mmCIF file of C-alpha atoms in Angstrom:
data_model
loop_
_atom_site.group_PDB
_atom_site.id
_atom_site.type_symbol
_atom_site.label_atom_id
_atom_site.label_comp_id
_atom_site.label_asym_id
_atom_site.label_seq_id
_atom_site.Cartn_x
_atom_site.Cartn_y
_atom_site.Cartn_z
ATOM 1 C CA MET A 1 -0.125 -0.194 0.110
ATOM 2 C CA ALA A 2 1.209 3.173 -0.985
ATOM 3 C CA VAL A 3 0.969 6.430 1.417
ATOM 4 C CA TRP A 4 1.646 9.870 0.475
ATOM 5 C CA THR A 5 2.925 11.974 3.053
ATOM 6 C CA CYS A 6 1.903 15.674 2.382
ATOM 7 C CA ARG A 7 3.374 18.949 3.958
ATOM 8 C CA LEU A 8 0.904 22.228 2.859
ATOM 9 C CA LEU A 9 2.399 25.605 3.441
ATOM 10 C CA ARG A 10 0.082 28.641 3.140
ATOM 11 C CA LEU A 11 2.325 31.308 1.455
ATOM 12 C CA SER A 12 0.189 34.029 2.910
ATOM 13 C CA ASP A 13 0.720 33.380 6.640
ATOM 14 C CA ALA A 14 3.357 30.611 6.329
ATOM 15 C CA LEU A 15 1.100 28.475 8.455
ATOM 16 C CA VAL A 16 2.220 24.238 7.934
ATOM 17 C CA TYR A 17 -0.317 21.992 7.866
ATOM 18 C CA ARG A 18 0.879 18.272 8.004
ATOM 19 C CA ALA A 19 -1.908 15.515 6.508
ATOM 20 C CA THR A 20 -1.378 11.918 5.848
ATOM 21 C CA ALA A 21 -3.501 10.622 3.136
ATOM 22 C CA ILE A 22 -3.638 8.766 -0.382
ATOM 23 C CA LEU A 23 -3.072 11.046 -3.008
ATOM 24 C CA PRO A 24 -3.820 10.411 -6.853
ATOM 25 C CA ARG A 25 -0.606 11.568 -8.830
ATOM 26 C CA THR A 26 -3.006 14.333 -10.733
ATOM 27 C CA GLY A 27 -3.830 15.901 -7.632
ATOM 28 C CA ALA A 28 -0.835 16.515 -6.160
ATOM 29 C CA GLY A 29 -0.265 20.284 -6.894
ATOM 30 C CA THR A 30 -3.814 21.185 -6.569
ATOM 31 C CA SER A 31 -5.642 22.362 -2.777
ATOM 32 C CA PRO A 32 -8.585 24.082 -2.047
ATOM 33 C CA LEU A 33 -6.529 26.217 0.556
ATOM 34 C CA GLY A 34 -5.735 28.877 -2.313
ATOM 35 C CA SER A 35 -1.974 29.670 -2.897
ATOM 36 C CA VAL A 36 -0.597 26.622 -1.389
ATOM 37 C CA LEU A 37 2.885 24.976 -1.664
ATOM 38 C CA VAL A 38 2.380 21.061 -1.550
ATOM 39 C CA HIS A 39 5.152 18.786 -1.269
ATOM 40 C CA CYS A 40 4.763 15.374 -0.956
ATOM 41 C CA VAL A 41 6.638 12.227 -0.448
ATOM 42 C CA ARG A 42 5.713 8.496 -1.382
ATOM 43 C CA THR A 43 6.432 5.931 1.329
ATOM 44 C CA ALA A 44 5.362 2.350 0.933
ATOM 45 C CA LYS A 45 4.128 0.288 3.885
ATOM 46 C CA THR A 46 5.133 -3.419 4.148
ATOM 47 C CA SER A 47 2.000 -4.526 5.758
ATOM 48 C CA THR A 48 -0.432 -7.378 4.345
ATOM 49 C CA TRP A 49 -3.121 -6.241 6.260
ATOM 50 C CA TRP A 50 -5.308 -3.434 5.721
ATOM 51 C CA ASP A 51 -4.980 -1.622 9.518
ATOM 52 C CA GLU A 52 -8.034 0.858 9.071
ATOM 53 C CA HIS A 53 -10.277 -1.988 7.815
ATOM 54 C CA LEU A 54 -9.625 -4.120 11.278
ATOM 55 C CA THR A 55 -11.451 -3.424 14.424
ATOM 56 C CA ALA A 56 -10.228 -5.157 17.997
ATOM 57 C CA ASP A 57 -12.404 -7.834 17.288
ATOM 58 C CA ASN A 58 -11.247 -8.743 13.976
ATOM 59 C CA VAL A 59 -7.890 -8.528 15.331
ATOM 60 C CA GLU A 60 -7.933 -11.209 17.923
ATOM 61 C CA PHE A 61 -9.919 -13.272 15.708
ATOM 62 C CA LEU A 62 -6.959 -13.191 13.358
ATOM 63 C CA LYS A 63 -4.863 -13.949 15.840
ATOM 64 C CA ARG A 64 -6.685 -16.888 16.963
ATOM 65 C CA ASP A 65 -7.481 -17.941 13.475
ATOM 66 C CA VAL A 66 -3.621 -17.781 12.350
ATOM 67 C CA ALA A 67 -2.430 -19.612 15.849
ATOM 68 C CA GLU A 68 -4.723 -22.742 14.911
ATOM 69 C CA ASP A 69 -3.448 -23.008 11.760
ATOM 70 C CA TYR A 70 0.028 -23.226 12.726
ATOM 71 C CA SER A 71 -0.672 -25.569 15.262
ATOM 72 C CA ARG A 72 -2.525 -27.601 12.705
ATOM 73 C CA LEU A 73 0.601 -27.111 10.417
ATOM 74 C CA THR A 74 3.171 -28.428 13.084
ATOM 75 C CA ALA A 75 1.465 -31.218 13.726
ATOM 76 C CA ALA A 76 0.768 -32.381 10.403
ATOM 77 C CA LYS A 77 4.533 -31.877 9.353
ATOM 78 C CA LEU A 78 5.531 -34.080 12.256
ATOM 79 C CA ASN A 79 2.816 -36.824 11.698
ATOM 80 C CA PRO A 80 4.911 -40.085 11.303
ATOM 81 C CA LEU A 81 1.996 -41.450 9.178
ATOM 82 C CA LYS A 82 2.156 -38.214 7.057
ATOM 83 C CA ASP A 83 5.497 -37.749 6.167
ATOM 84 C CA GLU A 84 8.583 -40.314 7.879
ATOM 85 C CA PRO A 85 10.854 -39.442 10.651
ATOM 86 C CA TRP A 86 14.274 -38.842 9.361
ATOM 87 C CA PRO A 87 16.832 -41.587 11.001
ATOM 88 C CA ARG A 88 18.874 -41.001 13.890
ATOM 89 C CA HIS A 89 22.567 -41.811 14.070
ATOM 90 C CA GLU A 90 24.779 -42.689 17.130
ATOM 91 C CA TRP A 91 27.516 -39.976 18.453
ATOM 92 C CA GLU A 92 30.543 -40.132 16.751
ATOM 93 C CA GLU A 93 34.102 -38.484 17.462
ATOM 94 C CA GLN A 94 34.021 -36.048 14.558
ATOM 95 C CA SER A 95 30.124 -35.392 15.111
ATOM 96 C CA ARG A 96 29.058 -31.562 15.070
ATOM 97 C CA ARG A 97 25.478 -30.682 16.413
ATOM 98 C CA VAL A 98 23.310 -27.865 15.922
ATOM 99 C CA GLY A 99 23.310 -25.051 18.478
ATOM 100 C CA LEU A 100 19.923 -23.021 20.054
ATOM 101 C CA VAL A 101 19.005 -19.563 20.097
ATOM 102 C CA ALA A 102 18.298 -18.457 23.104
ATOM 103 C CA VAL A 103 17.158 -15.273 25.050
ATOM 104 C CA LYS A 104 19.117 -14.001 28.066
ATOM 105 C CA LEU A 105 17.046 -13.177 31.286
ATOM 106 C CA GLY A 106 19.644 -11.822 33.544
ATOM 107 C CA MET A 107 22.154 -13.018 36.001
ATOM 108 C CA MET A 108 22.275 -15.112 39.507
ATOM 109 C CA PRO A 109 24.621 -16.552 42.070
ATOM 110 C CA MET A 110 24.353 -20.462 42.820
ATOM 111 C CA TRP A 111 26.965 -22.135 44.957
ATOM 112 C CA THR A 112 28.543 -25.120 45.370
ATOM 113 C CA LYS A 113 28.710 -28.015 47.988
ATOM 114 C CA SER A 114 32.227 -26.981 48.701
ATOM 115 C CA GLY A 115 30.773 -23.178 49.427
ATOM 116 C CA ASP A 116 32.232 -21.527 46.292
ATOM 117 C CA ARG A 117 29.886 -18.770 44.952
ATOM 118 C CA HIS A 118 29.678 -18.719 40.914
ATOM 119 C CA VAL A 119 27.482 -16.098 39.216
ATOM 120 C CA VAL A 120 25.603 -17.630 36.278
ATOM 121 C CA THR A 121 23.586 -16.346 33.191
ATOM 122 C CA MET A 122 20.062 -17.566 32.623
ATOM 123 C CA LEU A 123 19.684 -18.266 29.088
ATOM 124 C CA GLN A 124 15.787 -19.638 27.798
ATOM 125 C CA VAL A 125 15.001 -21.293 24.841
ATOM 126 C CA GLN A 126 11.601 -19.930 23.525
ATOM 127 C CA ASP A 127 9.821 -21.704 20.546
ATOM 128 C CA CYS A 128 12.945 -22.872 18.795
ATOM 129 C CA HIS A 129 12.417 -24.884 15.861
ATOM 130 C CA VAL A 130 14.710 -26.012 13.017
ATOM 131 C CA ILE A 131 13.548 -24.194 10.033
ATOM 132 C CA LYS A 132 15.304 -25.593 6.841
ATOM 133 C CA HIS A 133 18.254 -27.996 6.245
ATOM 134 C CA MET A 134 20.564 -27.410 3.766
ATOM 135 C CA PRO A 135 22.878 -30.215 2.118
ATOM 136 C CA LYS A 136 26.756 -29.983 1.921
ATOM 137 C CA ASP A 137 26.228 -28.976 -1.944
ATOM 138 C CA GLU A 138 23.626 -26.346 -1.291
ATOM 139 C CA TYR A 139 25.377 -24.879 1.607
ATOM 140 C CA ASP A 140 29.317 -24.191 0.865
ATOM 141 C CA GLY A 141 30.244 -27.650 -0.378
ATOM 142 C CA ARG A 142 32.164 -28.491 2.917
ATOM 143 C CA SER A 143 29.757 -29.329 5.437
ATOM 144 C CA ALA A 144 25.507 -29.227 5.774
ATOM 145 C CA ALA A 145 23.620 -26.750 7.672
ATOM 146 C CA LEU A 146 20.679 -26.341 9.757
ATOM 147 C CA VAL A 147 18.860 -22.964 9.889
ATOM 148 C CA VAL A 148 17.321 -22.696 13.302
ATOM 149 C CA GLY A 149 14.890 -20.188 14.222
ATOM 150 C CA ALA A 150 12.984 -18.934 18.020
ATOM 151 C CA LYS A 151 10.709 -16.559 19.513
ATOM 152 C CA ASN A 152 7.571 -16.300 17.512
ATOM 153 C CA VAL A 153 6.264 -13.061 16.005
ATOM 154 C CA SER A 154 2.900 -11.942 14.534
ATOM 155 C CA PRO A 155 2.747 -12.458 10.940
ATOM 156 C CA PHE A 156 0.965 -9.517 10.460
ATOM 157 C CA TYR A 157 3.558 -6.881 9.771
ATOM 158 C CA ARG A 158 5.609 -9.351 7.985
ATOM 159 C CA SER A 159 6.369 -9.451 4.255
ATOM 160 C CA VAL A 160 5.034 -12.687 2.020
ATOM 161 C CA GLU A 161 8.539 -13.279 1.180
ATOM 162 C CA TYR A 162 9.542 -14.111 4.902
ATOM 163 C CA LEU A 163 6.896 -15.721 5.799
ATOM 164 C CA GLU A 164 7.426 -18.301 2.964
ATOM 165 C CA LYS A 165 10.593 -19.343 4.548
ATOM 166 C CA PHE A 166 8.512 -21.165 7.569
ATOM 167 C CA GLN A 167 5.835 -22.586 5.185
ATOM 168 C CA ASN A 168 7.885 -25.886 4.462
ATOM 169 C CA ALA A 169 8.838 -26.162 8.293
ATOM 170 C CA GLY A 170 5.172 -25.617 9.254
ATOM 171 C CA VAL A 171 6.255 -23.304 12.073
ATOM 172 C CA PRO A 172 5.359 -19.958 13.026
ATOM 173 C CA PRO A 173 7.376 -16.842 11.922
ATOM 174 C CA LYS A 174 10.366 -16.440 13.924
ATOM 175 C CA GLN A 175 12.098 -13.362 15.145
ATOM 176 C CA LYS A 176 15.553 -14.425 14.639
ATOM 177 C CA LEU A 177 17.142 -17.248 12.129
ATOM 178 C CA THR A 178 20.658 -18.493 12.296
ATOM 179 C CA THR A 179 22.617 -20.836 10.842
ATOM 180 C CA PHE A 180 24.459 -24.089 12.249
ATOM 181 C CA ARG A 181 27.442 -26.001 10.481
ATOM 182 C CA VAL A 182 26.237 -29.684 10.935
ATOM 183 C CA THR A 183 27.912 -33.023 10.378
ATOM 184 C CA GLU A 184 25.807 -35.246 7.757
ATOM 185 C CA ASN A 185 24.678 -37.775 10.641
ATOM 186 C CA ALA A 186 23.357 -35.030 12.858
ATOM 187 C CA VAL A 187 20.553 -33.437 10.426
ATOM 188 C CA ILE A 188 17.459 -32.957 11.941
ATOM 189 C CA LYS A 189 14.082 -32.878 9.889
ATOM 190 C CA PRO A 190 12.711 -29.242 9.966
ATOM 191 C CA GLY A 191 9.521 -28.259 11.996
ATOM 192 C CA THR A 192 11.693 -30.244 14.909
ATOM 193 C CA PRO A 193 11.619 -28.665 18.173
ATOM 194 C CA LEU A 194 14.782 -27.613 19.998
ATOM 195 C CA TYR A 195 14.635 -27.928 23.964
ATOM 196 C CA ALA A 196 17.231 -26.565 26.897
ATOM 197 C CA ALA A 197 17.733 -30.341 27.455
ATOM 198 C CA HIS A 198 19.790 -30.654 24.245
ATOM 199 C CA PHE A 199 22.360 -29.537 26.446
ATOM 200 C CA ARG A 200 23.384 -31.218 29.649
ATOM 201 C CA PRO A 201 24.907 -30.161 32.993
ATOM 202 C CA GLY A 202 28.531 -30.293 32.956
ATOM 203 C CA GLN A 203 28.956 -29.575 29.370
ATOM 204 C CA TYR A 204 30.634 -26.554 27.726
ATOM 205 C CA VAL A 205 28.790 -24.148 25.509
ATOM 206 C CA ASP A 206 30.089 -21.166 23.078
ATOM 207 C CA ILE A 207 27.890 -18.032 23.073
ATOM 208 C CA THR A 208 27.690 -15.645 20.413
ATOM 209 C CA ALA A 209 25.710 -12.488 20.350
ATOM 210 C CA LYS A 210 25.705 -8.938 19.805
ATOM 211 C CA THR A 211 27.359 -6.596 22.679
ATOM 212 C CA ILE A 212 26.231 -3.603 24.390
ATOM 213 C CA GLY A 213 26.335 -0.603 22.313
ATOM 214 C CA LYS A 214 28.613 2.262 24.343
ATOM 215 C CA GLY A 215 28.954 5.042 21.458
ATOM 216 C CA PHE A 216 32.282 6.658 20.871
ATOM 217 C CA GLN A 217 34.640 6.134 23.451
ATOM 218 C CA GLY A 218 38.146 7.150 24.365
ATOM 219 C CA VAL A 219 41.160 4.595 24.860
ATOM 220 C CA MET A 220 40.869 4.250 28.633
ATOM 221 C CA LYS A 221 37.185 2.833 28.751
ATOM 222 C CA ARG A 222 37.284 1.232 25.099
ATOM 223 C CA TRP A 223 41.132 -0.433 24.997
ATOM 224 C CA GLY A 224 42.051 -0.202 29.280
ATOM 225 C CA PHE A 225 44.677 2.151 28.577
ATOM 226 C CA LYS A 226 46.410 3.632 31.788
ATOM 227 C CA GLY A 227 46.303 7.339 31.172
ATOM 228 C CA GLN A 228 48.937 9.902 31.890
ATOM 229 C CA PRO A 229 49.773 11.338 34.946
ATOM 230 C CA ALA A 230 47.283 13.733 36.289
ATOM 231 C CA THR A 231 49.627 16.623 37.873
ATOM 232 C CA HIS A 232 53.769 17.053 37.279
ATOM 233 C CA GLY A 233 53.137 19.252 34.079
ATOM 234 C CA GLN A 234 50.443 17.747 32.324
ATOM 235 C CA THR A 235 47.877 19.800 31.209
ATOM 236 C CA LYS A 236 44.567 18.445 29.246
ATOM 237 C CA THR A 237 46.665 15.182 28.500
ATOM 238 C CA HIS A 238 45.262 13.175 31.395
ATOM 239 C CA ARG A 239 42.792 10.733 29.584
ATOM 240 C CA ARG A 240 44.846 10.776 25.982
ATOM 241 C CA PRO A 241 46.249 8.052 24.458
ATOM 242 C CA GLY A 242 49.762 9.381 24.001
ATOM 243 C CA SER A 243 51.956 8.727 20.837
ATOM 244 C CA LEU A 244 50.688 7.079 17.754
ATOM 245 C CA GLY A 245 53.443 5.951 16.035
ATOM 246 C CA PRO A 246 57.227 6.653 15.035
ATOM 247 C CA GLY A 247 58.020 10.248 14.250
ATOM 248 C CA GLY A 248 61.188 9.344 12.166
ATOM 249 C CA ASP A 249 61.006 6.516 9.471
ATOM 250 C CA PRO A 250 58.007 5.480 8.764
ATOM 251 C CA ALA A 251 56.346 8.570 9.747
ATOM 252 C CA LYS A 252 52.706 7.042 9.907
ATOM 253 C CA VAL A 253 50.338 5.529 12.163
ATOM 254 C CA PHE A 254 50.035 2.126 11.841
ATOM 255 C CA LYS A 255 47.274 -0.282 10.919
ATOM 256 C CA GLY A 256 45.373 -1.970 13.659
ATOM 257 C CA LYS A 257 46.465 0.960 16.402
ATOM 258 C CA LYS A 258 44.520 0.851 19.253
ATOM 259 C CA MET A 259 42.262 4.962 18.882
ATOM 260 C CA PRO A 260 38.911 6.490 20.465
ATOM 261 C CA GLY A 261 36.169 5.128 18.267
ATOM 262 C CA ARG A 262 32.752 3.262 18.362
ATOM 263 C CA MET A 263 32.652 0.851 21.189
ATOM 264 C CA GLY A 264 30.465 -2.007 21.459
ATOM 265 C CA ASN A 265 27.493 -3.145 19.166
ATOM 266 C CA VAL A 266 29.094 -5.781 17.504
ATOM 267 C CA TYR A 267 29.091 -9.450 17.535
ATOM 268 C CA ASP A 268 31.424 -11.526 20.045
ATOM 269 C CA THR A 269 31.891 -14.625 21.444
ATOM 270 C CA ALA A 270 32.316 -16.050 24.876
ATOM 271 C CA PHE A 271 34.307 -19.322 24.561
ATOM 272 C CA GLY A 272 34.032 -22.225 27.148
ATOM 273 C CA LEU A 273 31.428 -21.453 29.549
ATOM 274 C CA LYS A 274 29.960 -24.372 31.250
ATOM 275 C CA VAL A 275 26.407 -25.077 31.869
ATOM 276 C CA TRP A 276 25.917 -25.448 35.905
ATOM 277 C CA ARG A 277 21.824 -26.200 35.430
ATOM 278 C CA VAL A 278 18.921 -27.127 33.016
ATOM 279 C CA ASN A 279 15.318 -26.359 34.052
ATOM 280 C CA THR A 280 13.558 -28.576 31.929
ATOM 281 C CA LYS A 281 10.066 -27.090 32.521
ATOM 282 C CA ASN A 282 10.829 -23.641 31.538
ATOM 283 C CA ASN A 283 13.714 -24.324 29.338
ATOM 284 C CA ILE A 284 16.460 -22.174 30.965
ATOM 285 C CA LEU A 285 20.343 -22.889 30.868
ATOM 286 C CA TYR A 286 22.212 -21.733 33.566
ATOM 287 C CA VAL A 287 25.628 -21.022 31.866
ATOM 288 C CA ASN A 288 28.779 -19.883 34.061
ATOM 289 C CA GLY A 289 29.938 -16.476 33.602
ATOM 290 C CA SER A 290 28.672 -13.417 31.642
ATOM 291 C CA VAL A 291 27.057 -13.496 28.089
ATOM 292 C CA PRO A 292 27.436 -10.863 25.418
ATOM 293 C CA GLY A 293 24.373 -8.757 25.243
ATOM 294 C CA HIS A 294 21.707 -7.032 26.913
ATOM 295 C CA ARG A 295 18.755 -8.390 28.439
ATOM 296 C CA ASN A 296 16.163 -9.876 26.474
ATOM 297 C CA CYS A 297 19.089 -10.170 23.475
ATOM 298 C CA LEU A 298 18.554 -13.391 21.497
ATOM 299 C CA VAL A 299 21.825 -15.538 21.865
ATOM 300 C CA LYS A 300 23.388 -18.238 19.882
ATOM 301 C CA VAL A 301 24.396 -21.412 21.926
ATOM 302 C CA ARG A 302 26.541 -24.100 20.493
ATOM 303 C CA ASP A 303 28.923 -27.014 21.688
ATOM 304 C CA THR A 304 32.297 -25.565 22.489
ATOM 305 C CA VAL A 305 35.175 -25.626 20.270
ATOM 306 C CA LEU A 306 37.927 -25.600 22.845
ATOM 307 C CA PRO A 307 39.897 -28.539 22.829
ATOM 308 C CA ARG A 308 40.458 -28.911 26.191
ATOM 309 C CA HIS A 309 36.803 -29.390 27.096
ATOM 310 C CA LEU A 310 36.132 -31.859 24.187
ATOM 311 C CA GLU A 311 36.426 -34.700 26.628
ATOM 312 C CA LYS A 312 33.290 -33.196 29.085
ATOM 313 C CA ASN A 313 31.042 -32.805 25.588
ATOM 314 C CA LYS A 314 31.270 -36.349 25.031
ATOM 315 C CA ASN A 315 28.025 -38.602 24.380
ATOM 316 C CA PRO A 316 25.403 -35.728 24.311
ATOM 317 C CA PRO A 317 21.914 -35.889 23.333
ATOM 318 C CA PHE A 318 22.188 -36.694 19.624
ATOM 319 C CA PRO A 319 21.192 -35.418 17.402
ATOM 320 C CA THR A 320 18.895 -33.490 20.172
ATOM 321 C CA TYR A 321 16.716 -34.076 22.500
ATOM 322 C CA PHE A 322 13.110 -35.358 21.683
ATOM 323 C CA ALA A 323 10.572 -34.869 24.027
ATOM 324 C CA ASP A 324 8.652 -37.753 22.675
ATOM 325 C CA GLY A 325 11.218 -40.328 23.289
ATOM 326 C CA ASP A 326 11.176 -42.900 26.217
ATOM 327 C CA GLU A 327 13.864 -40.763 28.406
ATOM 328 C CA GLU A 328 11.576 -38.731 31.235
ATOM 329 C CA LEU A 329 13.589 -35.763 32.659
ATOM 330 C CA PRO A 330 13.212 -34.645 35.924
ATOM 331 C CA GLU A 331 12.377 -30.563 36.004
ATOM 332 C CA ASP A 332 15.910 -29.766 37.219
ATOM 333 C CA LEU A 333 19.198 -30.806 36.176
ATOM 334 C CA TYR A 334 22.358 -30.229 38.047
ATOM 335 C CA THR A 335 26.107 -30.606 38.273
ATOM 336 C CA GLU A 336 27.390 -33.403 41.020
ATOM 337 C CA ASP A 337 28.955 -30.547 42.984
ATOM 338 C CA MET A 338 26.128 -28.093 42.694
ATOM 339 C CA PHE A 339 24.134 -27.301 45.925
ATOM 340 C CA GLN A 340 20.608 -27.877 45.842
ATOM 341 C CA PHE A 341 18.435 -25.807 47.703
ATOM 342 C CA GLY A 342 16.069 -27.755 49.868
ATOM 343 C CA GLU A 343 18.988 -30.176 50.550
ATOM 344 C CA PRO A 344 20.711 -30.750 54.120
ATOM 345 C CA LEU A 345 23.448 -28.205 54.298
ATOM 346 C CA PRO A 346 26.879 -30.162 53.916
ATOM 347 C CA GLU A 347 28.778 -30.881 56.878
#
């Protein structure tokens, strides 16, 4: 739907009127206000619905109808009678599993049985599904990949091209889509839900997210420079970087020099974070330490690539945890050395 946003300027008294209307091209220069200068700008709205024709009751009805449609699509996609389930393979040394997309909730303390205090970050897995499987030839020729989406969003204000990505998987549109490299024995059928039980306590994960933007900052905040003396002849150089390079040959500033600039708002990865606890009821992961990003941001969680933690990541749920399997999990899973409230204190 095209919308013409117009500014009407009366030349006599210089009064400015703003109006938004759908105007024909032929009437852009005429107006009943007399001597008026009209300036029109055409903008495009990507809405797939006509807002002015929908009442509050209509919107609620459409939301319920869309939710029911997606529920039927998901059930039909995962129905073993209609579409055979994909084969499941055993875990191997070189296997590479899919990851998760989670929402950062915040931080809290936890204690071990020996009394050590650890600060953990809570990550909730919300509506995480496999969207698409890309074979090796389709992706990059080296490995297969799985597209994973998380956090359902309303389809009202999404483009038709974006909604078509989720039709084959039979799931609602997602806020975040990301790609994970996987081995051939770790592929999962599109439409399969992913849970926090994909990881188990004691495993180590790598978490990627966009850091909090700090704006333009100096070298002391951005790079941790010490700064210059506060007295003894120093004037207006207390927080300056100092020398930027040699003054002779070559007289230049080398590439990569740490200088003031924009800080944050870039993707960063925290490697080797231990999973202390998994809440299977609310799909929450409790990982050690801090995680990039602000609260309520979407993060990417996958098995760590650090060699020193590979031994502790052996035999995970492969290719993922299936809720319809024979294994029934308790509400909370802890590591062996983590203290659980409600138990007697260790002597």
